[in-house]
mmCIF file of C-alpha atoms in Angstrom:
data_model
loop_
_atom_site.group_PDB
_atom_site.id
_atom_site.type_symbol
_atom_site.label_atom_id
_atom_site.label_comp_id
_atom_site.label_asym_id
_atom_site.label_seq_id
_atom_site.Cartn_x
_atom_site.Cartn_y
_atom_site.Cartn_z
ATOM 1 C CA UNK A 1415 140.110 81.530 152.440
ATOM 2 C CA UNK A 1416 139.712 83.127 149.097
ATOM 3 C CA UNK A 1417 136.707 81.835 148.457
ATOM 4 C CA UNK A 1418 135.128 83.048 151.248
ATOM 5 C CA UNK A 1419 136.768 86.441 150.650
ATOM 6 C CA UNK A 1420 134.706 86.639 147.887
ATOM 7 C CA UNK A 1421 131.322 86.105 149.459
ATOM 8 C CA UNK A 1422 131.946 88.195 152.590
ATOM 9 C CA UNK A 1423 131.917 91.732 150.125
ATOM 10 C CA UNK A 1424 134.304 94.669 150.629
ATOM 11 C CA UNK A 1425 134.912 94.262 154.766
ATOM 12 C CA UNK A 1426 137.373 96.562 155.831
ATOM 13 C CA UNK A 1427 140.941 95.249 156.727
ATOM 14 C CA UNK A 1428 142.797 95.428 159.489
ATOM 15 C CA UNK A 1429 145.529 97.008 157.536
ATOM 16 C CA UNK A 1430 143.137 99.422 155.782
ATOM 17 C CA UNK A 1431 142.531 100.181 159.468
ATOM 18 C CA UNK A 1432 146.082 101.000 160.220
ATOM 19 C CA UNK A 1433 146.803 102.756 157.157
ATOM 20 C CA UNK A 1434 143.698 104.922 157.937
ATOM 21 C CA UNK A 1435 145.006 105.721 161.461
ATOM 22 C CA UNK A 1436 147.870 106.363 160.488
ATOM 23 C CA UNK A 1437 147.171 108.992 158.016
ATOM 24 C CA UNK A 1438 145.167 110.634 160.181
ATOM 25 C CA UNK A 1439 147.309 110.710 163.349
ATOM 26 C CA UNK A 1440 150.962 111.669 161.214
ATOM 27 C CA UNK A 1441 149.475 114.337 159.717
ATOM 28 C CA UNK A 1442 148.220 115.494 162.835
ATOM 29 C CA UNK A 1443 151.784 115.218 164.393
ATOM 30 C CA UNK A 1444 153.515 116.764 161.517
ATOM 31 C CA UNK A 1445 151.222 119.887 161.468
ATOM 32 C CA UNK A 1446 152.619 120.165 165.152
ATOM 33 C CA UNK A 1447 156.138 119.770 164.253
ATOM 34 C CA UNK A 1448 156.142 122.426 161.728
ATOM 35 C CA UNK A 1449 154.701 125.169 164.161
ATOM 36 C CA UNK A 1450 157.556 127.172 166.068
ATOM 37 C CA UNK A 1451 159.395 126.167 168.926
ATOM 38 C CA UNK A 1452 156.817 129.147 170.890
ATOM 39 C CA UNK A 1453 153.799 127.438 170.384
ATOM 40 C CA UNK A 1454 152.897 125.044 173.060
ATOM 41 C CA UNK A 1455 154.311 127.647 175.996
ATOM 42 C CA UNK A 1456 152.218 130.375 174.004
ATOM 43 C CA UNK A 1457 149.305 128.348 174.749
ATOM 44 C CA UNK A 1458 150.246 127.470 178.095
ATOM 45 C CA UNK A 1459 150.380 131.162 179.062
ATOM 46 C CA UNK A 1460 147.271 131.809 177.674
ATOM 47 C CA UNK A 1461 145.598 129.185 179.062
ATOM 48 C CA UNK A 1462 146.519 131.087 182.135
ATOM 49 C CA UNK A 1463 145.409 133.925 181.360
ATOM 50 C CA UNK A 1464 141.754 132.807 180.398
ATOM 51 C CA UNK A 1465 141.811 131.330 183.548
ATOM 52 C CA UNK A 1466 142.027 134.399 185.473
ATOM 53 C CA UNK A 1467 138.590 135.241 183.865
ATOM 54 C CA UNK A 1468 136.967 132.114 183.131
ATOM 55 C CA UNK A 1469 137.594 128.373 184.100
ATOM 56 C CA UNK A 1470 137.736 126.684 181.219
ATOM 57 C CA UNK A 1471 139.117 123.209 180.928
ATOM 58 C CA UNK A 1472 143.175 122.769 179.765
ATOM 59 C CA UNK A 1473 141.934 121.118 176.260
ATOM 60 C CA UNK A 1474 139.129 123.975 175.431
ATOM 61 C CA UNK A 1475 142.395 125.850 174.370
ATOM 62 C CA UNK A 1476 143.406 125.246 171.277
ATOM 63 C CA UNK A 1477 145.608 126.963 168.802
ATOM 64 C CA UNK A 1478 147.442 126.336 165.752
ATOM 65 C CA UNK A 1479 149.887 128.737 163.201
ATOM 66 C CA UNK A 1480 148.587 128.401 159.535
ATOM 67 C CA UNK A 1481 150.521 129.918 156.640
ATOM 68 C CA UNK A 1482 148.449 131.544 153.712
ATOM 69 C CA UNK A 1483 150.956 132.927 151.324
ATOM 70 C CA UNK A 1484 153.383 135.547 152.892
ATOM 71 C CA UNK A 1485 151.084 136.151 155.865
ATOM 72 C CA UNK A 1486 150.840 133.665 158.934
ATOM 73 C CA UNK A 1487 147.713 133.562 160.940
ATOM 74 C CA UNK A 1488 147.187 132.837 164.341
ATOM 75 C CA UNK A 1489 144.311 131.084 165.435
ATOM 76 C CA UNK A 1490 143.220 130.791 169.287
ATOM 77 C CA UNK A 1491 140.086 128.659 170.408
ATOM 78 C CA UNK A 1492 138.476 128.712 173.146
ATOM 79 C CA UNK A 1493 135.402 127.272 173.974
ATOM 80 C CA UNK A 1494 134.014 128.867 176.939
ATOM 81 C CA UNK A 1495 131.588 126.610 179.441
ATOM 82 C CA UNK A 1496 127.673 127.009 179.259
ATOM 83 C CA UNK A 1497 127.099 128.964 182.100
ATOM 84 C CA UNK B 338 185.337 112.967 152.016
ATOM 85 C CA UNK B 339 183.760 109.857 153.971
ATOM 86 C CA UNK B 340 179.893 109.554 154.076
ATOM 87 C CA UNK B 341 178.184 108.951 156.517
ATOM 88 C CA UNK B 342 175.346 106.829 157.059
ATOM 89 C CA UNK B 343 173.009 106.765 160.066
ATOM 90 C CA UNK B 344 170.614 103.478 160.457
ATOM 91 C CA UNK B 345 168.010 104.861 162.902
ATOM 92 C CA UNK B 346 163.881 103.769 163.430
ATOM 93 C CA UNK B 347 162.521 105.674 166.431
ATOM 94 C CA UNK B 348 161.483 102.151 167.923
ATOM 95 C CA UNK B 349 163.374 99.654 169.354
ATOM 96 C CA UNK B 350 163.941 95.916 168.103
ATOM 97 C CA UNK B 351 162.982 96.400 164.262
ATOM 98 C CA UNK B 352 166.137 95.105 162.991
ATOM 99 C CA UNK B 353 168.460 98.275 163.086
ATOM 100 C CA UNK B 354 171.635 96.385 164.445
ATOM 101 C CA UNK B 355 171.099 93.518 161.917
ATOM 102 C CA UNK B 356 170.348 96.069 158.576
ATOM 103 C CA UNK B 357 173.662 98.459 160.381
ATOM 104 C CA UNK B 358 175.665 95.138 159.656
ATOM 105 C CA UNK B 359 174.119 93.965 156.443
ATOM 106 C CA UNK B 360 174.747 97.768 155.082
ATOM 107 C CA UNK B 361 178.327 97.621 156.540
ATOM 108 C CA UNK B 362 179.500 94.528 154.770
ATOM 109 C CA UNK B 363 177.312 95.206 151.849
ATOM 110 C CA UNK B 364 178.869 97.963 151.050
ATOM 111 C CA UNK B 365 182.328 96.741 151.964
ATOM 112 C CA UNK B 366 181.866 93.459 150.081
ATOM 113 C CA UNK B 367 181.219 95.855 146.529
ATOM 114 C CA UNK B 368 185.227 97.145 147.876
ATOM 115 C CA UNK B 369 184.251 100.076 149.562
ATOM 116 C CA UNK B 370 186.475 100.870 152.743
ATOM 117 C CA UNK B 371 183.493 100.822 155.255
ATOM 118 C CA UNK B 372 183.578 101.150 159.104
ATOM 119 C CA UNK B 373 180.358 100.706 161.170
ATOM 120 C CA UNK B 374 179.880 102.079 164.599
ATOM 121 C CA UNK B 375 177.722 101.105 167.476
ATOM 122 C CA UNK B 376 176.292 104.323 169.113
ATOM 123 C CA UNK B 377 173.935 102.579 172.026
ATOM 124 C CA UNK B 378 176.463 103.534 174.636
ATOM 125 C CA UNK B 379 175.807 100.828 177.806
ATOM 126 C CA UNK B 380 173.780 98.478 175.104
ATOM 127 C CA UNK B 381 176.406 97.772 172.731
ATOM 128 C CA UNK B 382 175.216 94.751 170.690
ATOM 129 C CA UNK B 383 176.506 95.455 167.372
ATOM 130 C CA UNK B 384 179.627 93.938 168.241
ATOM 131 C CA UNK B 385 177.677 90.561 169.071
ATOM 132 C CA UNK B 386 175.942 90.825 165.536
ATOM 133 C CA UNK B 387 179.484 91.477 163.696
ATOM 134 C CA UNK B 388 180.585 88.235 165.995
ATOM 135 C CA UNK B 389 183.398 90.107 167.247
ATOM 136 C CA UNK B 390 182.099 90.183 170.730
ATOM 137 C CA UNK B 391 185.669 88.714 172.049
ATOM 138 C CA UNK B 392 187.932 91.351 170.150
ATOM 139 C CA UNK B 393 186.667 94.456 171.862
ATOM 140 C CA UNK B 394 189.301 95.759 173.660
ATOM 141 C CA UNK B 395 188.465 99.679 173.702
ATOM 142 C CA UNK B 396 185.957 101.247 172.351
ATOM 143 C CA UNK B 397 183.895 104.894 170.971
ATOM 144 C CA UNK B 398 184.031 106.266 174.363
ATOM 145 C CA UNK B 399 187.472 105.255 175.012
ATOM 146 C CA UNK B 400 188.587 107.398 171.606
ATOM 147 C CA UNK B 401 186.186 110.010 172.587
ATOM 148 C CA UNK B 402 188.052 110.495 176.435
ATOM 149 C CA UNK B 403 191.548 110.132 174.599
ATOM 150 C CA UNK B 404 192.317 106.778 176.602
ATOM 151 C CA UNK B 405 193.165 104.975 173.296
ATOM 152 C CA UNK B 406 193.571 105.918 169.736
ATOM 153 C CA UNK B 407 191.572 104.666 166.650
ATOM 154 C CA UNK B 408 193.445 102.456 165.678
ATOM 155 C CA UNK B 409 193.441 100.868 168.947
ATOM 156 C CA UNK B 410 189.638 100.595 168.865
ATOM 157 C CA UNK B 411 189.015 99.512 165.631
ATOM 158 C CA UNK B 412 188.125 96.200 165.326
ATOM 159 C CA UNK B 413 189.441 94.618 161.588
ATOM 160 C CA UNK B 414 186.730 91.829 160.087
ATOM 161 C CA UNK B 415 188.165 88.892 159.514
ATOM 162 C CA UNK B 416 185.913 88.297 156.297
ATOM 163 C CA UNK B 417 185.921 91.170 154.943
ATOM 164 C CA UNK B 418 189.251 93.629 154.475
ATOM 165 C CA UNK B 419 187.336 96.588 154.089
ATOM 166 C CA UNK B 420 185.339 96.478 157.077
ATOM 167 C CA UNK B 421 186.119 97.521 160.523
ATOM 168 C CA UNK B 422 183.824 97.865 163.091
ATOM 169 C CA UNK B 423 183.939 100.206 166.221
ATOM 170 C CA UNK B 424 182.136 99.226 169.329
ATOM 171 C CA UNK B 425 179.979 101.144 172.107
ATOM 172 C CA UNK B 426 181.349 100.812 175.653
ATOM 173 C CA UNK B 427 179.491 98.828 178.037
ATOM 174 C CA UNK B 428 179.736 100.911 180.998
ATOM 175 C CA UNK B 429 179.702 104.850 180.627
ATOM 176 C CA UNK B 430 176.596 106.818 180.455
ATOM 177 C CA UNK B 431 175.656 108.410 177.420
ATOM 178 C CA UNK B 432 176.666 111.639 177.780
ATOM 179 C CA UNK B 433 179.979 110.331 177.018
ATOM 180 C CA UNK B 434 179.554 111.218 173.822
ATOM 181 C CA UNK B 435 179.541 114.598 172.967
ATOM 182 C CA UNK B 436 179.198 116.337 169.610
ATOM 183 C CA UNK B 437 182.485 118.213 169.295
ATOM 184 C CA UNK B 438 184.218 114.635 169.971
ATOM 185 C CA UNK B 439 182.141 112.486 167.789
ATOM 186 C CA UNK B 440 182.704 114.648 165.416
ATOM 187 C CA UNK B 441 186.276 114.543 165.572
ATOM 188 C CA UNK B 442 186.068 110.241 165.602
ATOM 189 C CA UNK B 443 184.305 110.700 162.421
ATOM 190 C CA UNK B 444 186.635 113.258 161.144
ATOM 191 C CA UNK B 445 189.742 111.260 161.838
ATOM 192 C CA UNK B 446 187.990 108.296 159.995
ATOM 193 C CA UNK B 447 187.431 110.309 156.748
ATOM 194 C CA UNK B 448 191.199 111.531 157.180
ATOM 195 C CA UNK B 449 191.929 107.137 157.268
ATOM 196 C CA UNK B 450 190.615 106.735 153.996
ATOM 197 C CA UNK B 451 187.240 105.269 155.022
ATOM 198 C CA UNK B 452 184.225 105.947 152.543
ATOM 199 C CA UNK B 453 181.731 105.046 154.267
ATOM 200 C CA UNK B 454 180.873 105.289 158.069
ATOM 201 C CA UNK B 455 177.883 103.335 158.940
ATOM 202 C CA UNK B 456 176.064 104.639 162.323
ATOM 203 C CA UNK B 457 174.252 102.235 164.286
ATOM 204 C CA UNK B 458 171.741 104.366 166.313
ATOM 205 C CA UNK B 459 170.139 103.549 169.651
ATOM 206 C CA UNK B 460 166.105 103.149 169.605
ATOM 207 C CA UNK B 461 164.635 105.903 171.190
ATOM 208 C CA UNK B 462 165.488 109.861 170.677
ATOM 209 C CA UNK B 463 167.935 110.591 173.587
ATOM 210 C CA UNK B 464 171.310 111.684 173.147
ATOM 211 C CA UNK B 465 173.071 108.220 171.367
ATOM 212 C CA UNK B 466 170.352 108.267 168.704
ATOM 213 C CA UNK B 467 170.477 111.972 168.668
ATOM 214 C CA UNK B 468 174.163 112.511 168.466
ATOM 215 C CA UNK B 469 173.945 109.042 165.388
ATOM 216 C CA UNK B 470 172.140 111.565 163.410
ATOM 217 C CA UNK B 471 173.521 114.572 163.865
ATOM 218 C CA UNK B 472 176.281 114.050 161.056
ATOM 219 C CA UNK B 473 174.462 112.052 159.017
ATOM 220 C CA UNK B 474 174.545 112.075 155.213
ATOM 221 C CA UNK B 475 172.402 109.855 154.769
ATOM 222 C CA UNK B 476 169.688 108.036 156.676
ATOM 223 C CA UNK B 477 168.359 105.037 156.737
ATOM 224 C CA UNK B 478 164.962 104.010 158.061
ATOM 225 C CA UNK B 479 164.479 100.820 159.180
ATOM 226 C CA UNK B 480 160.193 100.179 159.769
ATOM 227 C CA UNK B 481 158.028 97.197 160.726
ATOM 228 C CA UNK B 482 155.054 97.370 158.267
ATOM 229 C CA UNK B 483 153.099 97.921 162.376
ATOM 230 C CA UNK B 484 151.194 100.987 163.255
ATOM 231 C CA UNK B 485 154.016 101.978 166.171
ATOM 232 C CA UNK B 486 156.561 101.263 163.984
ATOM 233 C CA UNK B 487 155.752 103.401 160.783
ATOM 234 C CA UNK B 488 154.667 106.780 163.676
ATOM 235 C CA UNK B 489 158.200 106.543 165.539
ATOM 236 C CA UNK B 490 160.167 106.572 162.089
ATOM 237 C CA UNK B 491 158.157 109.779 161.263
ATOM 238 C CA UNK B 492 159.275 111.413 164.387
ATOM 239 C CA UNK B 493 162.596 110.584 163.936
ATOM 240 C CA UNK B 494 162.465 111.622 160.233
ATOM 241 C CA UNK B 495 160.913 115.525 161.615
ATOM 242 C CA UNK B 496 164.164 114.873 164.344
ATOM 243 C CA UNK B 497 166.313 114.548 160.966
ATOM 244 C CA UNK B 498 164.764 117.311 159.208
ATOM 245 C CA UNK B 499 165.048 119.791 162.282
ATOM 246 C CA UNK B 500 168.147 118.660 164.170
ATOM 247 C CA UNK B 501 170.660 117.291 161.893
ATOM 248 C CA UNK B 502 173.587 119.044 161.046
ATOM 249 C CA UNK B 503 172.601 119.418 157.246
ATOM 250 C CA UNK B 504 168.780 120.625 158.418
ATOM 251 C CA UNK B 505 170.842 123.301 160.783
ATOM 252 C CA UNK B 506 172.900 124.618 157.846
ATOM 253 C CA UNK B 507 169.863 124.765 155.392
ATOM 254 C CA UNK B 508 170.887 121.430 153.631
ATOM 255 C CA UNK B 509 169.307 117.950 153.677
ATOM 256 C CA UNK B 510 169.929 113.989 155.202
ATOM 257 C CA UNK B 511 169.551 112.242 152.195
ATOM 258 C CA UNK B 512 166.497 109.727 153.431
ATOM 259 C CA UNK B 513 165.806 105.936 152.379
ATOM 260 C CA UNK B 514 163.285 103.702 153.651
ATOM 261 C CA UNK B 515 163.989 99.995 154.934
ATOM 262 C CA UNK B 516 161.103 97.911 155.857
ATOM 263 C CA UNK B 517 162.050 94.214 157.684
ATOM 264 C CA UNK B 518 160.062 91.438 159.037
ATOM 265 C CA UNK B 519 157.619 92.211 156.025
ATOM 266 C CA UNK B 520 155.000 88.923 155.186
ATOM 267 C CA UNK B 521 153.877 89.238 151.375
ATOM 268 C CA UNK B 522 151.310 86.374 152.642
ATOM 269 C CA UNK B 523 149.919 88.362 155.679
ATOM 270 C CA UNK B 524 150.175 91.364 153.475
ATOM 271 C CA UNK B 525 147.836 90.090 150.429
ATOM 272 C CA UNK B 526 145.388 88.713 153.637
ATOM 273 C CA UNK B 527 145.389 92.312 154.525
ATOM 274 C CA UNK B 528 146.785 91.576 157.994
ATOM 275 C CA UNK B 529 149.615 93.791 157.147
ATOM 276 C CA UNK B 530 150.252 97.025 156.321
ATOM 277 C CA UNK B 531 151.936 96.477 152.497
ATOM 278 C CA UNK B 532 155.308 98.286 151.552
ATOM 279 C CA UNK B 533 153.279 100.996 149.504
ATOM 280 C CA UNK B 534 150.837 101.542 152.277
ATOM 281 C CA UNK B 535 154.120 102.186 154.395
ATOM 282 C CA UNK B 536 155.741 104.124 151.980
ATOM 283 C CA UNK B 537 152.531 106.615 151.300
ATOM 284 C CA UNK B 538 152.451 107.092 154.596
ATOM 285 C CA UNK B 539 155.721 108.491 155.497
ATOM 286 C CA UNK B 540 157.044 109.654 152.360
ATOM 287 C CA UNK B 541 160.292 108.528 151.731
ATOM 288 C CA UNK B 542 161.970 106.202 149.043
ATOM 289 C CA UNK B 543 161.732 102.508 149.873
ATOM 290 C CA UNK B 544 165.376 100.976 149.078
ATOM 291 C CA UNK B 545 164.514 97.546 149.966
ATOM 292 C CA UNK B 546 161.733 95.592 151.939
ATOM 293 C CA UNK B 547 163.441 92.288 153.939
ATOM 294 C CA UNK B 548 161.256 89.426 154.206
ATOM 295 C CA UNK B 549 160.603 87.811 157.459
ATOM 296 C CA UNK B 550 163.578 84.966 157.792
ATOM 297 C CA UNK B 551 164.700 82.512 159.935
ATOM 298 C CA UNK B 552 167.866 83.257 158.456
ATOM 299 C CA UNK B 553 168.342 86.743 160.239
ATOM 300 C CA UNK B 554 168.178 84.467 163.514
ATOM 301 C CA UNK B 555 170.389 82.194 162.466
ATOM 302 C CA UNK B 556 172.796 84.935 161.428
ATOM 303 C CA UNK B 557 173.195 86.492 164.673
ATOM 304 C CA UNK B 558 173.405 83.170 166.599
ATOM 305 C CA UNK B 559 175.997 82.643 164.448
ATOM 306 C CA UNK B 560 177.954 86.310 164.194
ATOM 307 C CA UNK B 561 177.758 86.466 160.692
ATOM 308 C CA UNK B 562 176.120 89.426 158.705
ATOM 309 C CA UNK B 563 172.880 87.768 157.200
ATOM 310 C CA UNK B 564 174.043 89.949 153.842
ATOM 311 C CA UNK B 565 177.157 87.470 153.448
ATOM 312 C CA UNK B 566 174.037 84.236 154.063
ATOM 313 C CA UNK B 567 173.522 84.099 149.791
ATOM 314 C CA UNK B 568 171.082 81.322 150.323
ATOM 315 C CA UNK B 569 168.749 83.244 152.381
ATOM 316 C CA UNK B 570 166.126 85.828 151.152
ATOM 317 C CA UNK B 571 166.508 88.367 153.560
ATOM 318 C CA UNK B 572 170.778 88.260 152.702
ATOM 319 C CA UNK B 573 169.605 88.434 148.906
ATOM 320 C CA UNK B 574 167.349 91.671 149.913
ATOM 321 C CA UNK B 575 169.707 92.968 151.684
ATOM 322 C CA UNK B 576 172.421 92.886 148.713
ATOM 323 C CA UNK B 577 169.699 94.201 146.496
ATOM 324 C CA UNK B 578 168.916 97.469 149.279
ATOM 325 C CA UNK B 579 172.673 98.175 149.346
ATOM 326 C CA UNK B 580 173.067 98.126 145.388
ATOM 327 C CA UNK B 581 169.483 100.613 145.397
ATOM 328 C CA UNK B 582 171.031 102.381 148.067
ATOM 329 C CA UNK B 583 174.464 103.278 146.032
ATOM 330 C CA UNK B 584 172.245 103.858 142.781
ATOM 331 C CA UNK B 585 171.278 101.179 141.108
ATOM 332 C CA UNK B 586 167.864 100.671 139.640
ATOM 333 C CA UNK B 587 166.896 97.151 140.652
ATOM 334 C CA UNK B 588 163.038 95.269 140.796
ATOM 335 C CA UNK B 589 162.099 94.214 144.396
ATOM 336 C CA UNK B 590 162.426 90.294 145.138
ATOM 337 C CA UNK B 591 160.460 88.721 147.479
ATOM 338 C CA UNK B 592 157.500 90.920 148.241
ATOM 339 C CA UNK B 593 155.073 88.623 146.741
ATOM 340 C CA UNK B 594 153.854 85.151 148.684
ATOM 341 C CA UNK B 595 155.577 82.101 148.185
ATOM 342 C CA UNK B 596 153.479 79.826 145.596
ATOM 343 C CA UNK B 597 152.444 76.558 148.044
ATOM 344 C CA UNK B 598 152.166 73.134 146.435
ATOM 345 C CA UNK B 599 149.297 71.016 146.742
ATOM 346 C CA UNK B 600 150.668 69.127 148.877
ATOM 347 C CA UNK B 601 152.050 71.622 151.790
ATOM 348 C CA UNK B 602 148.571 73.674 150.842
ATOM 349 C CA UNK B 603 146.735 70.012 151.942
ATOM 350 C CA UNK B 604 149.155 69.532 154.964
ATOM 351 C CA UNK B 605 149.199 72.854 156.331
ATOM 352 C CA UNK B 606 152.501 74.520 157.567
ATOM 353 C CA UNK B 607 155.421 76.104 154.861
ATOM 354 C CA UNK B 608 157.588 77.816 156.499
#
């Protein structure tokens, strides 16, 4: 086994894999966690509201609360079809 | 002023029940007055694990509704003279337990004279494993070095960080990590995630790793707290968490593979 370990080069394992996924999808979570209680039905609503104007698929909407020093900023995206 | 310690993981079957005993009678073994208390209300299973499945006579819920006192309910190990151990009922729902009385249980308790109070959580984040946290001092994490594993305990340490009692009144659950079933061989194949990999990723101090053991089988077929099995690895890494746990700066044992003869490398198998 370690023999041909050597030969084979660097291949990735499968618990570099899950280390890598995991990274990427906890931090992901715990960037949602932190937000305020508001910020999914804040989205929700204006989701709605977009709607009214535009139909624009539920996961165009995006939007996420960043702090920058003593100021928070709120940051809405939506991407808005083609036509 | 008892402390309490909550043994929670998010996911379900990663050895919770088994490290809620080891901790128990760890502790109570170094001659602390311990009690440990199953919270999975219509699951109970810790008192299976303890082995004193056939002295439950009332249990958490009972004390809760007032239809029998502590003392009653508590359940003296016959091995150990500082341990008691409290079981969940079988039959009522879980909103049995409520937080104004299991915070009187555990009041009552610290007014006994017991110093520690071990809470064995429920998997999951409903109401047991919610209300097992709330008055936690201290938390311990028990993770499977497995993808689902490692994500549920970092839920349940944001649900610690938000919801706890300490988190509510600007304070802090003091947070260890456990990690069980870990394979030193599988992890230096890199077919497992390794205990600093795990450790990275969620961010909390590691107070023992457990090896995988046929021991911690053989312990609950048995009803005896694989800490109090001194020939097994996993009982010796459990004594070694609880010592880490209370303070004590120790090096970790078995996290590196087994060295195989010749001959068993020739055969195949080990163990």
């Amino acid at each position: 086994m370690a023999l041909f370990g050597l030969f084979s080069g660097k291949r990735k394992t499968s618990a570099a894999a899950a280390k890598e996924r995991l990274q990427i999808l906890i931090s992901h979570e715990r960037q949602n966690r932190r937000g305020p209680d508001f910020l999914p039905d804040l989205q929700r609503d204006i989701l709605e509201v977009v709607k009214k104007y535009v139909s624009v698929r539920d996961d165009h909407v995006s939007i996420r609360l960043d702090r920058a020093g003593d100021a928070s900023v709120l940051e809405l995206n939506v991407i808005l079809p083609e036509n | 002023m008892a402390t309490v310690v909550t043994v929670t993981s998010g996911k379900g079957g990663v050895g919770k029940t088994t490290t809620s005993a080891a901790v128990a009678a760890g502790l109570a073994q170094l001659g602390h007055r311990t009690v440990v208390i199953d919270f999975d209300v219509g699951l109970r299973n810790l008192d299976l694990i303890m082995g004193v499945e056939r002295r439950v006579v009332f249990d958490f819920v009972n004390v809760i509704s007032g239809e029998a006192t502590l003392n009653q309910a508590l359940i003296q190990d016959k091995r150990l003279e500082n341990l008691s151990v409290l079981a969940a009922s079988q039959t009522k729902d879980k909103d049995a337990l409520t937080e104004e009385g299991v915070g009187q249980v555990l009041g009552q308790l610290a007014e006994m004279g017991f110093e520690y109070i071990v809470c064995d959580s429920p998997a999951g984040i409903e109401r047991g494993a919610t209300m097992a946290l709330y008055f936690a001092d201290h938390a311990v994490i028990v993770t499977n070095p497995e993808v689902s594993s490692v994500r549920d305990s970092d839920r349940i340490l944001g649900i610690l960080q938000s919801k706890s009692k300490r988190a509510k009144e600007g304070g802090k659950v003091y947070e260890h990590l456990l990690i069980t079933r870990y394979d030193p061989a599988r992890v230096e194949n890199g077919e497992m995630l390794s205990k600093d990999d795990v450790c990275d990723i969620l961010a909390v101090k590691l107070i023992g790793v457990i090896p995988e053991s046929k021991a911690v089988l053989k312990a609950s077929n048995t009803g005896v707290p694989v800490i109090l099995d001194e020939n097994s690895d996993a009982g010796l890494a459990y004594g070694d968490a609880v010592c880490r746990f209370l303070g004590e700066d120790l090096p970790m044992r078995f996290v590196t593979p087994k060295k195989q003869g010749l001959f068993s490398r020739i055969l195949g198998g080990g163990d």
